[in-house]
CSV table of C-alpha atoms in Angstrom, one decimal:
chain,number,residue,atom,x,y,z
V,19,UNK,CA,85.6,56.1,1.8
V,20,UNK,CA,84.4,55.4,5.2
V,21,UNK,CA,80.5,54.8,5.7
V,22,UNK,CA,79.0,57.0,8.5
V,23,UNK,CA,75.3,57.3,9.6
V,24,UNK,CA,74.3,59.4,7.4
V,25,UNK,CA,72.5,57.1,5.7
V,26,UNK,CA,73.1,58.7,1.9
V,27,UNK,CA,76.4,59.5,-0.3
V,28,UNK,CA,77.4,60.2,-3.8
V,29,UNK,CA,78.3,57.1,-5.5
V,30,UNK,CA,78.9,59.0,-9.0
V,31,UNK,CA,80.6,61.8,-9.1
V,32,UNK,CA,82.9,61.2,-5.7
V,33,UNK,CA,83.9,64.2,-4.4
V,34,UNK,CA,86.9,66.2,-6.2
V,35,UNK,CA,86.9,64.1,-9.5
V,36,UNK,CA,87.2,65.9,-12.4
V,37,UNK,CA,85.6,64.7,-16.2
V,38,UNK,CA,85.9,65.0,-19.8
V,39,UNK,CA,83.6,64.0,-22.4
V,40,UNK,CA,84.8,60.2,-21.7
V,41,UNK,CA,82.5,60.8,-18.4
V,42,UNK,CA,78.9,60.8,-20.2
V,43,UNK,CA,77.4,62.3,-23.4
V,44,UNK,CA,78.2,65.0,-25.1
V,45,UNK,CA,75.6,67.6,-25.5
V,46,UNK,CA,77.3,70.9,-27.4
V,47,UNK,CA,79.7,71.9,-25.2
V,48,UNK,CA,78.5,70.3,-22.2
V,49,UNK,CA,78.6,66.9,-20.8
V,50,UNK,CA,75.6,65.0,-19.8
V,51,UNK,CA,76.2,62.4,-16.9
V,52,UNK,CA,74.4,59.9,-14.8
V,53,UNK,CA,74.5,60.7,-11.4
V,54,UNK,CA,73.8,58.1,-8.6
V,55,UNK,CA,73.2,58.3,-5.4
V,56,UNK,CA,73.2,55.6,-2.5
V,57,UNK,CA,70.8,55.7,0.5
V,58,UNK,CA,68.6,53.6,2.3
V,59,UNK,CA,65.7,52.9,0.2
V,60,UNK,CA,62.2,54.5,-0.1
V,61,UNK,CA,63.5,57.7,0.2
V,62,UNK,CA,61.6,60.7,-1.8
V,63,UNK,CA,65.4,62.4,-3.3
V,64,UNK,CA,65.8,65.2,-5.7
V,65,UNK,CA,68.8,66.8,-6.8
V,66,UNK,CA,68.6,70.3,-7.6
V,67,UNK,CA,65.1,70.1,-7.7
V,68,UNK,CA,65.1,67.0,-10.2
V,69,UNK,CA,63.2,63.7,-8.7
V,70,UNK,CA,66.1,60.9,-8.5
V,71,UNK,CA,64.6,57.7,-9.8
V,72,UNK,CA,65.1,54.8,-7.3
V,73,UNK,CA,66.2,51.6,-10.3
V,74,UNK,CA,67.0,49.4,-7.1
V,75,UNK,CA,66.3,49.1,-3.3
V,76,UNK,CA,68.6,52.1,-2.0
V,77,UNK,CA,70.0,52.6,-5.3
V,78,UNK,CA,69.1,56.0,-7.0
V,79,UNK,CA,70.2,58.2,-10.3
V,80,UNK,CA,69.3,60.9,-12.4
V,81,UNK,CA,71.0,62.5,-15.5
V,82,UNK,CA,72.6,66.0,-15.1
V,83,UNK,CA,74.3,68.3,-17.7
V,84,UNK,CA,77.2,70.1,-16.4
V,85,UNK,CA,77.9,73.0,-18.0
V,86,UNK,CA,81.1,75.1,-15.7
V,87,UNK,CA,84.3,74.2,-14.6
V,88,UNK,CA,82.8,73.5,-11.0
V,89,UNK,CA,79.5,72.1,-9.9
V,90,UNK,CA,78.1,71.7,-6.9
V,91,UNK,CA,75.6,69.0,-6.6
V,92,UNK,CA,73.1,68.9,-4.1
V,93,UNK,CA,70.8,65.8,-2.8
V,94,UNK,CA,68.0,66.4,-0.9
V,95,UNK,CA,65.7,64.2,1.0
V,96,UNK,CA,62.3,65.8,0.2
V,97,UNK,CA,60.6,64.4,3.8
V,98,UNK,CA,63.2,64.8,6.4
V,99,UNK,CA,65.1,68.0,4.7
V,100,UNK,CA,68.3,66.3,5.0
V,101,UNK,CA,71.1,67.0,2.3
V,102,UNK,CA,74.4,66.1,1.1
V,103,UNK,CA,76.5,67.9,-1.7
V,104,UNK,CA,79.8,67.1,-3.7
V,105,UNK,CA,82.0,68.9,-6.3
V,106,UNK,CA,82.6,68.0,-9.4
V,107,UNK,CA,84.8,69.1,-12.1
V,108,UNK,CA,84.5,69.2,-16.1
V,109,UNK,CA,87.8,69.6,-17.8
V,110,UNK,CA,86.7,70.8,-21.5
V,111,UNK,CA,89.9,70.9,-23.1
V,112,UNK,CA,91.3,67.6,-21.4
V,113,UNK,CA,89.7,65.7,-24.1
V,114,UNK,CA,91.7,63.9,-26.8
V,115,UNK,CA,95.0,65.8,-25.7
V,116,UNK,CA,99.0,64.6,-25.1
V,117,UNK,CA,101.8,66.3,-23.3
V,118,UNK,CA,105.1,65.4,-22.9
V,119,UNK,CA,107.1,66.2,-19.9
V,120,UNK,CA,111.0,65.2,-19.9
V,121,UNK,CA,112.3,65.0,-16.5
V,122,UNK,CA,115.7,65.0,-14.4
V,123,UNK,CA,117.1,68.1,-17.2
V,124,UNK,CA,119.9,70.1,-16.6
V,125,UNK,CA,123.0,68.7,-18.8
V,126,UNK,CA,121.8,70.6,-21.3
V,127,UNK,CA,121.5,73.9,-19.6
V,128,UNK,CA,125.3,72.9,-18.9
V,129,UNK,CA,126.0,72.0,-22.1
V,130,UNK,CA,124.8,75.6,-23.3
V,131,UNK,CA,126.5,77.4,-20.6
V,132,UNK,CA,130.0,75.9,-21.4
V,133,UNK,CA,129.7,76.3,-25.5
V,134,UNK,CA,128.2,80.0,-24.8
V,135,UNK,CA,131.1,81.6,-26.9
V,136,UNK,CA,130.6,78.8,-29.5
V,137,UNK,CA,126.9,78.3,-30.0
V,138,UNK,CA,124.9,81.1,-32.2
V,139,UNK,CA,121.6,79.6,-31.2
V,140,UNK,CA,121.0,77.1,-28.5
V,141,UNK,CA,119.1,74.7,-31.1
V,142,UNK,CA,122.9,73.7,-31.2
V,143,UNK,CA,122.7,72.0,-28.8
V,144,UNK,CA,122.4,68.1,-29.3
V,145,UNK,CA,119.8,67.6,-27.2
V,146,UNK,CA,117.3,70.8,-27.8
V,147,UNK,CA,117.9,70.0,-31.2
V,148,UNK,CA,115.8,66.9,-31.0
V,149,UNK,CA,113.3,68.5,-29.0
V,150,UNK,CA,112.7,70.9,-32.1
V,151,UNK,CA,113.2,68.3,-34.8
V,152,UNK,CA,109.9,66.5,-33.1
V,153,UNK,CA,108.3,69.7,-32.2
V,154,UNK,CA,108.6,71.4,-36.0
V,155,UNK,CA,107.6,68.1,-37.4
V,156,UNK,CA,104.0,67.3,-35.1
V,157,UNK,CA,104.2,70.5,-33.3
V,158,UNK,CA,104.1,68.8,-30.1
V,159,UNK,CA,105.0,70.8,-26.8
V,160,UNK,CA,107.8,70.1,-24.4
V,161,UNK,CA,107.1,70.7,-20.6
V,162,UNK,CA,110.9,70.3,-19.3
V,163,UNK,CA,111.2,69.8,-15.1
V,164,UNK,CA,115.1,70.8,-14.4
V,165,UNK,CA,117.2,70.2,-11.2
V,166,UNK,CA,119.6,73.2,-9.7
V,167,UNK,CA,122.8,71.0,-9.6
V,168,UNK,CA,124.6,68.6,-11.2
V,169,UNK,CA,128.4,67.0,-10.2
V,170,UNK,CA,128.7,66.2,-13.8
V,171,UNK,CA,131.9,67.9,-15.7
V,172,UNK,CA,133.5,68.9,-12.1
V,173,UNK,CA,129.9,70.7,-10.9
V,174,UNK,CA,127.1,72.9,-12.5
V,175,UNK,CA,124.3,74.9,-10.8
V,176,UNK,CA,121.6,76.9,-11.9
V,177,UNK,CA,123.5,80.0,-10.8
V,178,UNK,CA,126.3,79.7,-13.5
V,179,UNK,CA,123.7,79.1,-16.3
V,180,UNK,CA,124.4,81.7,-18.8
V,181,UNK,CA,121.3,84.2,-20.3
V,182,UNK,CA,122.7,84.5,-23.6
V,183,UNK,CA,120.0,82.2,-24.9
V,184,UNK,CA,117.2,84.3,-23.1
V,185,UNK,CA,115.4,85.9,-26.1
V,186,UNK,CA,115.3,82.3,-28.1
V,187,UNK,CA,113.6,80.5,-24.6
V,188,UNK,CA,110.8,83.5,-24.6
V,189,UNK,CA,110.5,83.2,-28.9
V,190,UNK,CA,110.5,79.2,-28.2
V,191,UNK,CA,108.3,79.2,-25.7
V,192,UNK,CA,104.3,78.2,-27.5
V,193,UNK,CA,106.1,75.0,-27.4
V,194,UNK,CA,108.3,74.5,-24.8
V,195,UNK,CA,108.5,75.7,-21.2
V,196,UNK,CA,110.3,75.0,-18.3
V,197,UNK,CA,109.4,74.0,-14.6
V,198,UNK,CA,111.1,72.9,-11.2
V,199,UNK,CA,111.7,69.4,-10.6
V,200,UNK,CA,113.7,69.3,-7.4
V,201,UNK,CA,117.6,70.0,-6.2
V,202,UNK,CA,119.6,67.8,-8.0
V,203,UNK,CA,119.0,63.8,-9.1
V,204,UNK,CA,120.5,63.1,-5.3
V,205,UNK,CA,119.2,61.5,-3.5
V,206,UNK,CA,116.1,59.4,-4.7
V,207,UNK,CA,113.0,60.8,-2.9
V,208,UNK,CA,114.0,63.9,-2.0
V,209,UNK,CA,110.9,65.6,-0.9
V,210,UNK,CA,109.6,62.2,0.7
V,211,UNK,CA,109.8,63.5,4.4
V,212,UNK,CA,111.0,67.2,3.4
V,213,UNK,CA,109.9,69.8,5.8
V,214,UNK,CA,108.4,72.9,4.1
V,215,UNK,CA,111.2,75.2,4.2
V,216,UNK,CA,113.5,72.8,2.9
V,217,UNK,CA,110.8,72.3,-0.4
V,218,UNK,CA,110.0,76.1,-0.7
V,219,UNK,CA,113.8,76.9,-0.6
V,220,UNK,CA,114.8,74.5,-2.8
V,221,UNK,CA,111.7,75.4,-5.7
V,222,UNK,CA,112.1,79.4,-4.7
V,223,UNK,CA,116.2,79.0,-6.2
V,224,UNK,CA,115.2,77.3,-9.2
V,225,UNK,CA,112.5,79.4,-10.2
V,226,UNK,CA,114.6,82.7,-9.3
V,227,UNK,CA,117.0,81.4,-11.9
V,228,UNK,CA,114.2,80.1,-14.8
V,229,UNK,CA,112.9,83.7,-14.8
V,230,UNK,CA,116.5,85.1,-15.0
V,231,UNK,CA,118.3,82.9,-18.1
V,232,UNK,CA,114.6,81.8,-19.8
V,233,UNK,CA,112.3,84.7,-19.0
V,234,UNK,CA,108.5,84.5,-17.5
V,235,UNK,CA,107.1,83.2,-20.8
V,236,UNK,CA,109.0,80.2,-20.7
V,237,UNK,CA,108.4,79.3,-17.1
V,238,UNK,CA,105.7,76.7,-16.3
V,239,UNK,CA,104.9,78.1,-13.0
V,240,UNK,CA,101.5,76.1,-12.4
V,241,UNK,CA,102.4,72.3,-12.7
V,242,UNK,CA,105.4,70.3,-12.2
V,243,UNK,CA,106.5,66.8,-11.5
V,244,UNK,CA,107.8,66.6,-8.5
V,245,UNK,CA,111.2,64.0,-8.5
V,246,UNK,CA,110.3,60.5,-7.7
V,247,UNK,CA,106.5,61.6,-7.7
V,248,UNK,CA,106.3,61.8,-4.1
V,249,UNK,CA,106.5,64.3,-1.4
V,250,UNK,CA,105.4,64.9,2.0
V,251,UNK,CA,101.8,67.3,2.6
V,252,UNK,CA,104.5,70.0,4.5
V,253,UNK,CA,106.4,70.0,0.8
V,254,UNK,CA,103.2,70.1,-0.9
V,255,UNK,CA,102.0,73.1,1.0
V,256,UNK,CA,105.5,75.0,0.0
V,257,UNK,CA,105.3,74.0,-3.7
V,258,UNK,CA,101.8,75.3,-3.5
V,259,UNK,CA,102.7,78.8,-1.6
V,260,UNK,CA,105.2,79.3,-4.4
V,261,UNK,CA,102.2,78.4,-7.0
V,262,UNK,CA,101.9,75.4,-8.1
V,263,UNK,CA,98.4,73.9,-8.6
V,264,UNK,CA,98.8,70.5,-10.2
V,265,UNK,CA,101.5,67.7,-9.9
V,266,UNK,CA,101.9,65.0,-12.6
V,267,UNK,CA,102.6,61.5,-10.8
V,268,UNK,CA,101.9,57.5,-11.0
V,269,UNK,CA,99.8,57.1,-8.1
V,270,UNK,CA,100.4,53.9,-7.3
V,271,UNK,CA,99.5,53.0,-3.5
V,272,UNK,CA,100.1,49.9,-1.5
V,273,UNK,CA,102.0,48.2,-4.7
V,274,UNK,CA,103.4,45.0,-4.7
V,275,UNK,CA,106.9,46.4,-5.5
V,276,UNK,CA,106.8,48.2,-2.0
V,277,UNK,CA,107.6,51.2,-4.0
V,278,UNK,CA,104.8,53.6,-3.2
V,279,UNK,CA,104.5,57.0,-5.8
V,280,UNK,CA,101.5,58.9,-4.7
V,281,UNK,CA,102.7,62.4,-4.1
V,282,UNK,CA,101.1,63.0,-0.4
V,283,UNK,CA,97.8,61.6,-2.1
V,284,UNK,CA,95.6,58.8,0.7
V,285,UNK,CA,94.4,55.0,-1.1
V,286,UNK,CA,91.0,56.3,-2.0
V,287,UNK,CA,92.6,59.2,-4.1
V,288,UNK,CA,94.9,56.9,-5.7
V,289,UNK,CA,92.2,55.3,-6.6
V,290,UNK,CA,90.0,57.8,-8.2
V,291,UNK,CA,92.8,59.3,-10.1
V,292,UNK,CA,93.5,55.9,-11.4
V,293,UNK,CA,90.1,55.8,-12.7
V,294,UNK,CA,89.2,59.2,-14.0
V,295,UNK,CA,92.7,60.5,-14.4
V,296,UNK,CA,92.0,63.8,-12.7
V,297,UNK,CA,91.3,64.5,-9.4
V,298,UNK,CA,91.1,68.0,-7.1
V,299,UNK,CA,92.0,67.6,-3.6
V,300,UNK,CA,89.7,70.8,-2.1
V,301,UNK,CA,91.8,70.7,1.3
V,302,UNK,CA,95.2,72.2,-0.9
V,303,UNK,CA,93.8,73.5,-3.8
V,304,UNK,CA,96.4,71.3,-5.6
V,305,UNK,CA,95.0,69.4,-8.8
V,306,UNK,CA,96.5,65.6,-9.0
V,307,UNK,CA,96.4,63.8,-12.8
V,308,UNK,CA,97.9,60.8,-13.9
V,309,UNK,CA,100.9,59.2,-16.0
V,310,UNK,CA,99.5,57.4,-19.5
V,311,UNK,CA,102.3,54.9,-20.4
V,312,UNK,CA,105.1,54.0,-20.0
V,313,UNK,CA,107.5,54.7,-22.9
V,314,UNK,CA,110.7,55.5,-21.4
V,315,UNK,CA,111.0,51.6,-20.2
V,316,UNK,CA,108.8,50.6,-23.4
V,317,UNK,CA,110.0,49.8,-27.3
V,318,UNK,CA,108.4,52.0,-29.5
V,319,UNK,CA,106.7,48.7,-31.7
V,320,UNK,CA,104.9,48.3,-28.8
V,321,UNK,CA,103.8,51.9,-28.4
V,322,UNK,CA,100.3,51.3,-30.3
V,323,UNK,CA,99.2,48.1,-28.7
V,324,UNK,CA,100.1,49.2,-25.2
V,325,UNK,CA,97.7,52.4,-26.0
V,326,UNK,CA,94.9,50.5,-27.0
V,327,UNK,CA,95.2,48.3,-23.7
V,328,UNK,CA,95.6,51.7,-21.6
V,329,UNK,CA,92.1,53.2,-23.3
V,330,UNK,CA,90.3,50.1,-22.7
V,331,UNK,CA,91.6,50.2,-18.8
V,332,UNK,CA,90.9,53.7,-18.5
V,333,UNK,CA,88.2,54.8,-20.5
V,334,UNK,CA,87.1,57.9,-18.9
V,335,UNK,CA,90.6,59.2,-19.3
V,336,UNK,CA,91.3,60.4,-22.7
V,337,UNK,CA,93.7,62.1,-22.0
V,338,UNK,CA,97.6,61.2,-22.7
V,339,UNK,CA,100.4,61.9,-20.9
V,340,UNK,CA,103.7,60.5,-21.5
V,341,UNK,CA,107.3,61.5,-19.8
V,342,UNK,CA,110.9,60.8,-20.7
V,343,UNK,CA,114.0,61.7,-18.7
V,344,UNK,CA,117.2,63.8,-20.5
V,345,UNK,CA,120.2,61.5,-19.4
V,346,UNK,CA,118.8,58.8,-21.3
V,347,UNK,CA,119.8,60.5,-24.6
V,348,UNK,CA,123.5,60.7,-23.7
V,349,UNK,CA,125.7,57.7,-24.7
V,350,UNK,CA,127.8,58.5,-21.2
V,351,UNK,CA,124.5,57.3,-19.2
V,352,UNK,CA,124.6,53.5,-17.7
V,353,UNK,CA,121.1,53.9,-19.0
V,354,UNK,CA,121.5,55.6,-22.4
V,355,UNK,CA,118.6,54.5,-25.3
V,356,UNK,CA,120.1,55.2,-28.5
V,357,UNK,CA,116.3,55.3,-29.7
V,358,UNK,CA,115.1,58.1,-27.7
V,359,UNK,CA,114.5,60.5,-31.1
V,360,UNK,CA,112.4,57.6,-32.3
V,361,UNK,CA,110.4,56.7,-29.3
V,362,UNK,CA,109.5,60.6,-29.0
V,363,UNK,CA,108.6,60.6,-33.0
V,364,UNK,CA,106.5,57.3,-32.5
V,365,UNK,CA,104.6,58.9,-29.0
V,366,UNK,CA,103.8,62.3,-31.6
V,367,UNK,CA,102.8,60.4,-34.6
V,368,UNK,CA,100.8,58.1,-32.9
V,369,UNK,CA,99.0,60.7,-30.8
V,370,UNK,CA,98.4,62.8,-34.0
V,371,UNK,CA,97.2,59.5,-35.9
V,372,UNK,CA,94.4,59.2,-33.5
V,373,UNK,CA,93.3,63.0,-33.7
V,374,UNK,CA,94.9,64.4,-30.4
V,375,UNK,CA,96.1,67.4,-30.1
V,376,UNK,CA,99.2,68.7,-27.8
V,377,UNK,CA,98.5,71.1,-24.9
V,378,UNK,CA,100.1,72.3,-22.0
V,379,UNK,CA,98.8,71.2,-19.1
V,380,UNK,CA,98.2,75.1,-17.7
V,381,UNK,CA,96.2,75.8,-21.1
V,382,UNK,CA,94.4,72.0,-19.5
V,383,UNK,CA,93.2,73.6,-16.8
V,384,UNK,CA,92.8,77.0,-17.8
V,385,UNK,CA,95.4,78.3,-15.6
V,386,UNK,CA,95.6,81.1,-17.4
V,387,UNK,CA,99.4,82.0,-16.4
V,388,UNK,CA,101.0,82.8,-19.8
């Protein structure tokens, strides 16, 4: 953040950051935190009324409960009237939760569409099979991002998918729920330096086609991962216009690999949602939150240690969110993990070993869309 004469800012809570109970103390149902404040010192500084101690030479804090999803906290120099306010944002239900979000799908929606004569139910198929094996087991919940196209078996889109299979998606769907993820797995990066009518065409055709073969109840309009985590503010704007609020993505900024994955997201923003998790960029109402581990590129023995390591790096996010990709279950992938069923039972068990709970991420945030 840049440092302008104003001779006072929020050190904690920055701007747009949003907490769980990892943040402070809980008190009830709220969550009591230490705010500090820096400003040149000797300064008489309340905030909301409530004298801010000065522990150091321009250094000054006070605790404050927050109590709502937003709260506006306000700094005021008693003497020369001057103020400064920031936002922050207290995620109740974001505490000891998991979701998992499978990426790249739409083989199966193929697979369905050509055994449509065969298949009674569409648990039949191989791969949603799985998905309901692990969900009947740990009742975890599946957030699935699909493409519109695929050149596999001589060419599927969206289009073609059949809505035999419509009831059981709407019945199914208090566990698993559908989303965009972009046009097809070609090319890499697609919404990198996509204009805005490109984006909102592209996200307008698949959701036009969820609601028509899965129904509304199965569509997870809100949040999405967008492919490659990465897109330009133009594409951000469309996915927002078409209503999404909050993108799933690794954040990593200025990375040795030269391989940036940030969504539209600036360093300092990288930087808070890799410490908190969360973050809520006010400028497009779109909420940004973070990747837990990695499992897909990960064996499952060292699932636990590599958990315990992430909690220790990121304690003020207890929350857990971990993402697999669908062609990695098929034996005809160059990548294909002949362990996925047992990497997805080890994330659940796990997860439900140390007491959390799965949660959709619009139920997170309190969307309120279903």
């Amino acid at each position: 953040m840049k440092r302008y004469a104003s001779q006072g800012e929020f050190h904690f809570p920055k701007d747009g950051i949003m907490l769980t109970y990892a943040a402070g103390e809980r008190v009830g149902d709220d969550l009591k935190i230490k705010v500090k404040f820096n400003a040149t010192f000797n300064r008489t500084l309340t905030l909301d009324g409530q004298p801010l101690e000065e522990y150091h030479p321009g250094y000054y804090r006070c605790d404050y409960v927050l109590k709502d999803y937003k709260t506006t906290l306000t700094v005021k120099d008693e003497n020369s009237g001057e103020e400064w306010s920031t936002d922050v944002y207290f995620l109740k239900k974001a505490y000891k939760k998991y979701r998992i979000s499978l990426d790249d799908n739409i083989w199966f929606l193929q697979n369905l569409t050509e055994n449509k004569d065969v298949y009674k139910s569409m648990f039949e198929d191989p791969y949603l099979a799985l998905l309901k094996s692990v969900h009947d087991k740990f009742q975890t919940k599946f957030h699935i991002n699909i493409y519109y196209e695929t050149p596999r078996h001589g060419g599927f889109n969206l289009s073609q998918m059949t809505d035999k299979f419509k009831n059981e998606f709407k019945e199914n769907s208090h566990w698993m729920r559908l989303s965009f993820h972009a046009n097809a797995d070609y090319p890499p990066r697609p919404y990198w330096y996509a204009s805005y009518e490109q984006a909102h065409f592209e996200m307008e055709r698949v959701h036009k086609e969820i609601l028509r073969f899965a129904g509304e109840e199965a569509f997870a309009k809100t949040v999405t991962t967008i492919h490659c985590g990465d897109c330009s503010v133009e594409a951000a704007k469309a996915f927002r216009d078409l209503g999404v609020k909050a993108f799933v993505a690794s954040y990593r900024w200025d990375s040795d690999s030269d391989l940036d994955i940030r969504m539209y997201c600036d360093g300092e923003q990288c930087m808070l949602i890799n410490k908190y998790g969360f973050y809520y960029d006010k400028e497009f109402d779109i909420i940004h939150f973070s990747y837990y581990y990695p499992v897909q590129h990960t064996e499952p023995e060292f699932y636990d240690e590599g958990l315990k390591n992430k909690a220790e790096a990121m304690p003020k996010y207890p929350y857990r969110e971990f993402c697999l990709h669908e062609q990695y279950f098929y034996p005809e992938f160059h990548l294909y993990q002949n362990n996925y069923y047992e990497k997805l039972c080890t994330i659940a068990s796990l997860c439900q070993r140390d007491g959390y709970e799965p949660i959709f991420a619009d139920e997170l945030f309190e969307f309120d869309s279903h």
